[in-house]
Amino acid sequence: MLDRESTFAQPEIVKLLKTSFVPVAIDQAYQRRQQDTEGDFYRKIAGQGPRSNFNGTTQGFYIATASGKLLLYNNNRDPEKVLRLMQQKLAEFKASGEAGADTAGIKASKVDERYQPKPPVGGLVVRVRAKVLDGYEPTLDPWQRIFQTSMSRDNLWLSKAEHDALVGGTIPQSLQQRIAMYHLVDNTRGEPPMWNEKELRKIDMKITDGKISGVAHLQAAKSERGFEANIVGEIETKDGKVTRLDFVAKGDFWGEGQFTKNAPKGRFPLAVSFTIADGTDVADQIPPQASRGWVRGYIQE
Amino acid sequence: MLRLRAWISVGVLMICANPLLADEADAKRNGPLTHAEFLELHKELQPADEPWRTIPWKIALLDAQRSAAELKQPIFIWAMDGHPLGCT
């Protein structure tokens, strides 16, 4: 999120990525483990950098040639520094023989299916975005300001049975539970802790004449973190398909997680919005964060 | 025109300085979710002008490798813990 709002909001970096590089975004926890052609190519590149132990994280920005030669590893998020390094490495690339060299495209001779999660056939992908609406102390720190105004992005996956139930006018318990436990979270400052079944105190959603309404109550065992929200929305269907699914959960959130520090003090208003992903956004293809390495547990078909 | 701008400025200042109106705005943000607020919030949380979404990201490294070979351009890899286009 920080990178999206800082490095990749810098106009010159955006322009360079559009015109002079082939940009790719990956969850390296997959690529460094994948036992296939793509994993081999990733490890070939990352292994030339300082993070060559593939039992640990290899996160960062990499610039590499199509032949797999590493030109840059950087894990500093300062947009000015990233821009300077990109310009420098691009100039070096153009001056080298690599720029004019013919390199063959790599065909995937082996695909590790464990790391190729796909949305359920006949189901739905729903965009989920969250924002803290109020409660932060004023700050002059530009990085903190990014966190304080940030909007998160995740996807919710529905099975075909859940989609069909929505068409019939009901919201199955499995879907309500998934929405509550994995998507009613404050992920605006980093990777959030999800809720477990004991922490799910209440989720009750219903459809009445095309209107969605509901309440949710999530609370950690020692009450150090919680969310009490109302849910309001609308649903439309046509010819056996859900054509619109818009709803918002809004209420009081409190607490923070190991990677979501610096939440507002006490209770603060958090809104989480849901809308059908129409496939026009590349992020529509990203698996839900809660499904990471555990798709069957997430979707529980 | 200048007079109109001045009146608008005074009006904005009066609204911002009026504690009753400020309380009303706070109550709206912090109060129960109404249907009208759902519509407003839902729109607010679907911004159309995010620069990172205008970048033609690929999400498969081998797709990027093949494009880089064809276009004779370097690959820029954004590799994170959790997917950088989602996750948070």
XYZ file of C-alpha atoms in Angstrom:
389
model
C 0.000 0.000 0.000
C 2.801 2.427 0.910
C 4.491 1.776 -2.439
C 1.235 2.224 -4.350
C 0.681 5.635 -2.764
C 4.293 6.842 -2.926
C 6.716 5.216 -5.386
C 4.077 4.275 -7.940
C 2.285 7.596 -7.640
C 5.439 9.466 -8.725
C 4.631 10.686 -12.274
C 8.122 10.120 -13.733
C 8.307 6.580 -12.343
C 4.847 5.838 -13.733
C 5.907 7.189 -17.134
C 9.147 5.176 -17.169
C 7.321 1.979 -16.270
C 4.828 2.586 -19.067
C 7.416 3.361 -21.733
C 10.805 1.823 -20.959
C 10.328 -1.201 -18.694
C 8.149 -4.282 -18.546
C 6.621 -3.986 -15.060
C 5.565 -7.087 -13.151
C 4.141 -7.327 -9.621
C 4.459 -10.580 -7.680
C 4.050 -12.082 -4.234
C 7.602 -13.376 -3.905
C 6.526 -15.869 -1.231
C 5.110 -17.855 -4.160
C 7.872 -17.411 -6.757
C 10.738 -18.234 -4.428
C 9.024 -21.533 -3.547
C 7.604 -22.510 -6.932
C 9.177 -25.683 -8.305
C 8.624 -24.800 -11.916
C 9.952 -22.743 -14.818
C 8.779 -19.413 -13.398
C 10.229 -20.170 -9.959
C 13.551 -21.126 -11.565
C 13.665 -17.826 -13.469
C 12.813 -15.806 -10.353
C 15.448 -17.549 -8.242
C 17.999 -17.040 -11.013
C 17.418 -13.267 -10.803
C 16.970 -12.902 -7.031
C 19.892 -15.238 -6.345
C 22.289 -12.656 -7.815
C 21.176 -10.119 -5.181
C 21.684 -9.862 -1.432
C 18.543 -11.867 -0.621
C 19.612 -15.195 -2.047
C 18.415 -17.367 0.844
C 15.089 -18.585 -0.470
C 13.954 -19.779 2.942
C 13.369 -16.135 3.846
C 11.843 -13.112 2.190
C 13.358 -11.796 -1.018
C 11.103 -8.758 -1.231
C 12.209 -5.578 -2.949
C 12.486 -3.973 -6.372
C 14.528 -5.800 -9.019
C 15.578 -4.710 -12.495
C 16.709 -7.559 -14.736
C 17.246 -8.363 -18.384
C 15.118 -10.848 -20.309
C 18.047 -13.272 -20.071
C 17.843 -13.124 -16.278
C 20.839 -10.915 -15.541
C 20.252 -8.807 -12.431
C 20.889 -5.102 -12.996
C 19.554 -3.780 -9.685
C 18.206 -4.850 -6.323
C 16.770 -2.135 -4.112
C 14.515 -2.211 -1.072
C 14.417 1.521 -0.417
C 11.020 3.099 -1.040
C 12.111 6.734 -1.410
C 10.569 7.656 -4.804
C 13.419 10.032 -5.694
C 15.998 7.320 -5.070
C 13.994 4.705 -6.970
C 13.636 7.083 -9.927
C 17.347 7.879 -9.949
C 18.265 4.181 -9.881
C 15.773 3.352 -12.626
C 17.174 6.077 -14.882
C 20.737 4.983 -14.174
C 20.094 1.287 -14.816
C 18.075 2.047 -17.940
C 20.977 4.079 -19.341
C 23.404 1.237 -18.513
C 21.080 -1.288 -20.138
C 20.823 0.774 -23.323
C 24.581 1.233 -23.501
C 25.222 -2.477 -23.050
C 24.918 -5.250 -25.558
C 21.851 -6.535 -23.715
C 19.580 -3.904 -25.264
C 20.146 -5.126 -28.801
C 20.557 -8.803 -27.997
C 18.069 -11.376 -29.205
C 16.749 -13.305 -26.243
C 14.268 -16.137 -26.567
C 11.003 -15.993 -24.653
C 10.843 -18.695 -22.009
C 8.053 -21.249 -22.330
C 6.782 -22.778 -19.123
C 7.785 -26.426 -19.371
C 6.612 -27.062 -15.814
C 3.894 -25.332 -13.755
C 3.647 -25.741 -9.981
C -0.135 -25.724 -9.525
C 0.179 -25.141 -5.766
C 1.002 -21.530 -6.549
C -1.545 -20.875 -9.296
C -4.765 -20.138 -7.365
C -7.773 -19.408 -9.549
C -11.207 -18.056 -8.573
C -13.972 -20.688 -8.373
C -15.583 -21.461 -11.734
C -19.070 -19.950 -11.878
C -18.433 -17.877 -8.768
C -17.731 -14.191 -8.350
C -14.767 -11.937 -7.672
C -15.573 -8.892 -5.569
C -13.298 -5.892 -5.015
C -12.843 -4.984 -1.359
C -11.508 -1.613 -0.249
C -11.180 -0.217 3.262
C -10.514 3.213 4.684
C -10.177 4.718 8.139
C -12.566 7.665 8.084
C -11.403 9.600 11.132
C -9.496 9.471 14.407
C -5.838 9.997 13.512
C -3.735 12.576 15.311
C -2.527 15.273 12.907
C 0.977 14.597 11.595
C 3.591 16.370 9.499
C 5.351 13.095 8.703
C 4.676 12.456 4.996
C 4.921 8.658 5.374
C 2.472 8.633 8.280
C 0.167 10.869 6.262
C 0.142 8.271 3.464
C -0.884 5.593 5.945
C -3.532 7.840 7.474
C -5.214 8.542 4.130
C -4.631 5.189 2.488
C -7.194 2.880 1.019
C -6.561 -0.859 1.016
C -7.301 -3.275 -1.843
C -8.201 -6.960 -1.676
C -10.541 -9.373 -3.446
C -13.338 -11.535 -2.073
C -14.011 -14.841 -3.854
C -17.434 -16.488 -3.944
C -18.147 -20.066 -4.958
C -20.734 -20.930 -7.602
C -23.111 -22.207 -4.906
C -22.797 -18.897 -3.059
C -23.372 -16.935 -6.261
C -26.468 -19.002 -7.013
C -27.761 -18.478 -3.462
C -27.438 -14.708 -3.913
C -29.473 -14.957 -7.117
C -32.105 -16.748 -5.040
C -32.136 -13.912 -2.513
C -30.148 -15.373 0.368
C -26.626 -14.790 1.665
C -25.231 -18.184 2.698
C -23.642 -18.517 6.108
C -20.351 -19.624 4.529
C -20.161 -16.344 2.621
C -21.172 -14.209 5.594
C -18.503 -15.895 7.672
C -15.834 -15.364 4.986
C -16.763 -11.704 4.604
C -16.568 -11.164 8.350
C -13.451 -13.148 9.200
C -11.269 -12.233 6.223
C -12.572 -8.948 4.884
C -13.896 -6.875 7.791
C -10.328 -6.049 8.756
C -8.277 -2.876 9.006
C -5.633 -3.538 6.348
C -5.020 0.144 5.594
C -1.567 0.264 7.214
C -0.255 -3.194 6.374
C -1.022 -6.896 6.482
C -3.736 -7.315 9.102
C -4.520 -10.115 11.512
C -7.616 -11.949 10.285
C -10.380 -12.951 12.700
C -10.810 -16.531 13.923
C -14.108 -18.295 14.576
C -14.061 -17.460 18.291
C -13.560 -13.803 17.521
C -16.547 -13.771 15.184
C -19.225 -12.805 17.709
C -21.961 -12.034 15.196
C -22.563 -11.731 11.464
C -26.120 -11.423 10.227
C -26.720 -10.292 6.658
C -29.921 -10.502 4.626
C -31.466 -9.422 1.338
C -34.892 -7.803 1.278
C -36.300 -6.515 -2.004
C -32.860 -5.980 -3.511
C -31.507 -4.223 -0.416
C -28.706 -5.704 1.683
C -28.644 -5.062 5.421
C -26.776 -6.535 8.318
C -24.649 -6.249 11.410
C -21.222 -7.594 12.297
C -19.411 -7.875 15.611
C -15.847 -9.098 15.772
C -13.772 -8.977 18.917
C -10.482 -10.473 20.030
C -10.432 -12.561 23.201
C -9.059 -9.823 25.436
C -10.971 -7.078 23.603
C -7.723 -5.568 22.394
C -9.093 -5.419 18.860
C -12.618 -5.336 17.510
C -15.085 -4.101 14.921
C -18.773 -3.377 15.363
C -20.358 -2.500 12.037
C -23.604 -1.990 10.201
C -23.875 -3.268 6.646
C -25.965 -1.584 3.967
C -26.090 -2.256 0.224
C -27.906 -3.236 -2.914
C -27.981 -6.305 -5.169
C -29.320 -6.770 -8.685
C -29.650 -9.948 -10.725
C -30.524 -10.725 -14.306
C -30.939 -14.033 -16.155
C -29.576 -16.037 -13.245
C -26.510 -13.844 -12.721
C -25.613 -11.321 -10.062
C -25.086 -8.118 -12.051
C -24.570 -5.747 -9.145
C -23.366 -6.409 -5.622
C -22.560 -3.195 -3.803
C -22.382 -2.937 -0.046
C -20.491 -1.145 2.690
C -19.706 -2.201 6.250
C -19.110 0.804 8.474
C -18.680 1.070 12.191
C -16.281 1.389 15.119
C -12.959 -0.394 14.876
C -10.409 -0.498 17.640
C -6.915 -1.927 18.052
C -4.139 -2.903 15.671
C -2.028 -5.875 14.615
C 1.672 -6.670 14.469
C 1.945 -5.204 10.958
C -0.742 -2.524 11.273
C 0.747 -0.368 14.005
C -0.122 3.278 14.620
C -3.890 2.906 14.433
C -5.913 5.804 15.818
C -6.314 5.678 19.579
C -9.529 4.177 20.952
C -12.459 3.558 18.667
C -12.356 4.959 15.163
C -14.695 4.767 12.143
C -13.702 2.246 9.472
C -15.536 1.635 6.193
C -15.128 -1.458 4.010
C -16.706 -1.423 0.551
C -17.545 -4.310 -1.771
C -18.309 -4.250 -5.502
C -18.149 -6.812 -8.314
C -14.770 -6.932 -10.064
C -15.385 -6.478 -13.770
C -11.895 -7.585 -14.824
C -10.848 -4.145 -16.058
C -8.351 -3.738 -13.239
C -5.269 -5.983 -13.201
C -5.704 -6.264 -9.419
C -8.989 -8.103 -10.054
C -6.848 -11.172 -10.786
C -5.075 -11.200 -7.429
C -6.126 -13.969 -5.011
C -7.593 -12.867 -1.657
C -4.926 -12.211 0.941
C -6.569 -14.689 3.324
C -6.314 -17.431 0.685
C -2.535 -17.149 0.544
C -1.247 -20.711 0.554
C -4.657 -21.898 1.761
C -7.276 -21.490 -0.976
C -9.316 -24.522 0.075
C -9.478 -23.283 3.639
C -10.529 -19.840 2.451
C -13.286 -20.850 0.066
C -14.378 -24.115 1.800
C -16.452 -25.349 -1.146
C -16.942 38.317 -9.836
C -14.593 39.298 -7.003
C -17.578 40.100 -4.789
C -19.112 36.701 -5.542
C -15.827 34.965 -4.633
C -15.668 36.951 -1.404
C -19.203 35.910 -0.440
C -18.416 32.284 -1.242
C -15.270 32.471 0.923
C -17.231 33.969 3.805
C -19.848 31.243 3.429
C -17.220 28.497 3.472
C -15.571 30.034 6.532
C -18.920 30.263 8.337
C -19.676 26.611 7.607
C -16.202 25.483 8.728
C -16.282 27.620 11.832
C -19.816 26.707 12.867
C -19.485 24.108 15.647
C -23.013 22.865 15.096
C -22.299 22.061 11.443
C -18.935 20.518 12.356
C -20.671 18.302 14.936
C -23.171 17.298 12.282
C -20.348 16.277 9.940
C -18.652 14.288 12.730
C -21.927 12.583 13.605
C -22.392 11.624 9.969
C -18.910 10.057 9.815
C -19.215 8.380 13.194
C -22.956 7.583 13.343
C -24.924 4.582 12.066
C -24.752 3.782 8.373
C -27.700 5.132 6.385
C -28.594 4.229 2.816
C -27.561 7.681 1.612
C -24.205 7.350 3.351
C -23.723 3.861 1.882
C -24.060 5.350 -1.596
C -21.652 8.176 -0.754
C -19.050 5.938 0.911
C -19.270 3.294 -1.793
C -18.448 5.910 -4.419
C -15.644 7.386 -2.291
C -14.058 3.955 -1.888
C -13.953 3.269 -5.658
C -11.535 5.988 -6.781
C -10.887 6.160 -10.499
C -7.687 8.178 -10.445
C -5.046 6.017 -8.768
C -1.722 6.305 -10.684
C -0.515 2.777 -9.775
C -3.536 1.329 -11.568
C -2.560 3.038 -14.838
C 0.724 1.082 -14.991
C 0.430 -2.000 -17.261
C 1.476 -4.452 -14.543
C 1.914 -8.059 -15.487
C 1.329 -10.578 -12.727
C 3.297 -13.501 -14.167
C 7.071 -13.259 -14.355
C 7.350 -15.389 -17.496
C 4.835 -13.142 -19.285
C 7.093 -10.241 -18.382
C 10.175 -12.142 -19.586
C 8.578 -12.839 -22.965
C 7.511 -9.193 -23.390
C 10.951 -7.984 -22.344
C 12.573 -10.282 -24.914
C 10.248 -9.046 -27.639
C 10.443 -5.338 -26.768
C 14.140 -5.445 -25.804
C 13.366 -3.697 -22.534
C 14.444 -4.510 -18.981
C 12.022 -6.112 -16.530
C 11.027 -4.152 -13.416
C 9.994 -6.615 -10.705
C 7.987 -5.414 -7.699
C 8.293 -8.373 -5.353
C 6.643 -8.160 -1.954
C 5.452 -10.292 0.964
C 1.804 -10.554 0.002
C 0.751 -9.442 -3.446
C 1.679 -5.781 -4.028
C -1.496 -5.128 -6.034
C -3.665 -6.526 -3.248
C -3.009 -7.757 0.284
C -3.186 -4.344 1.983
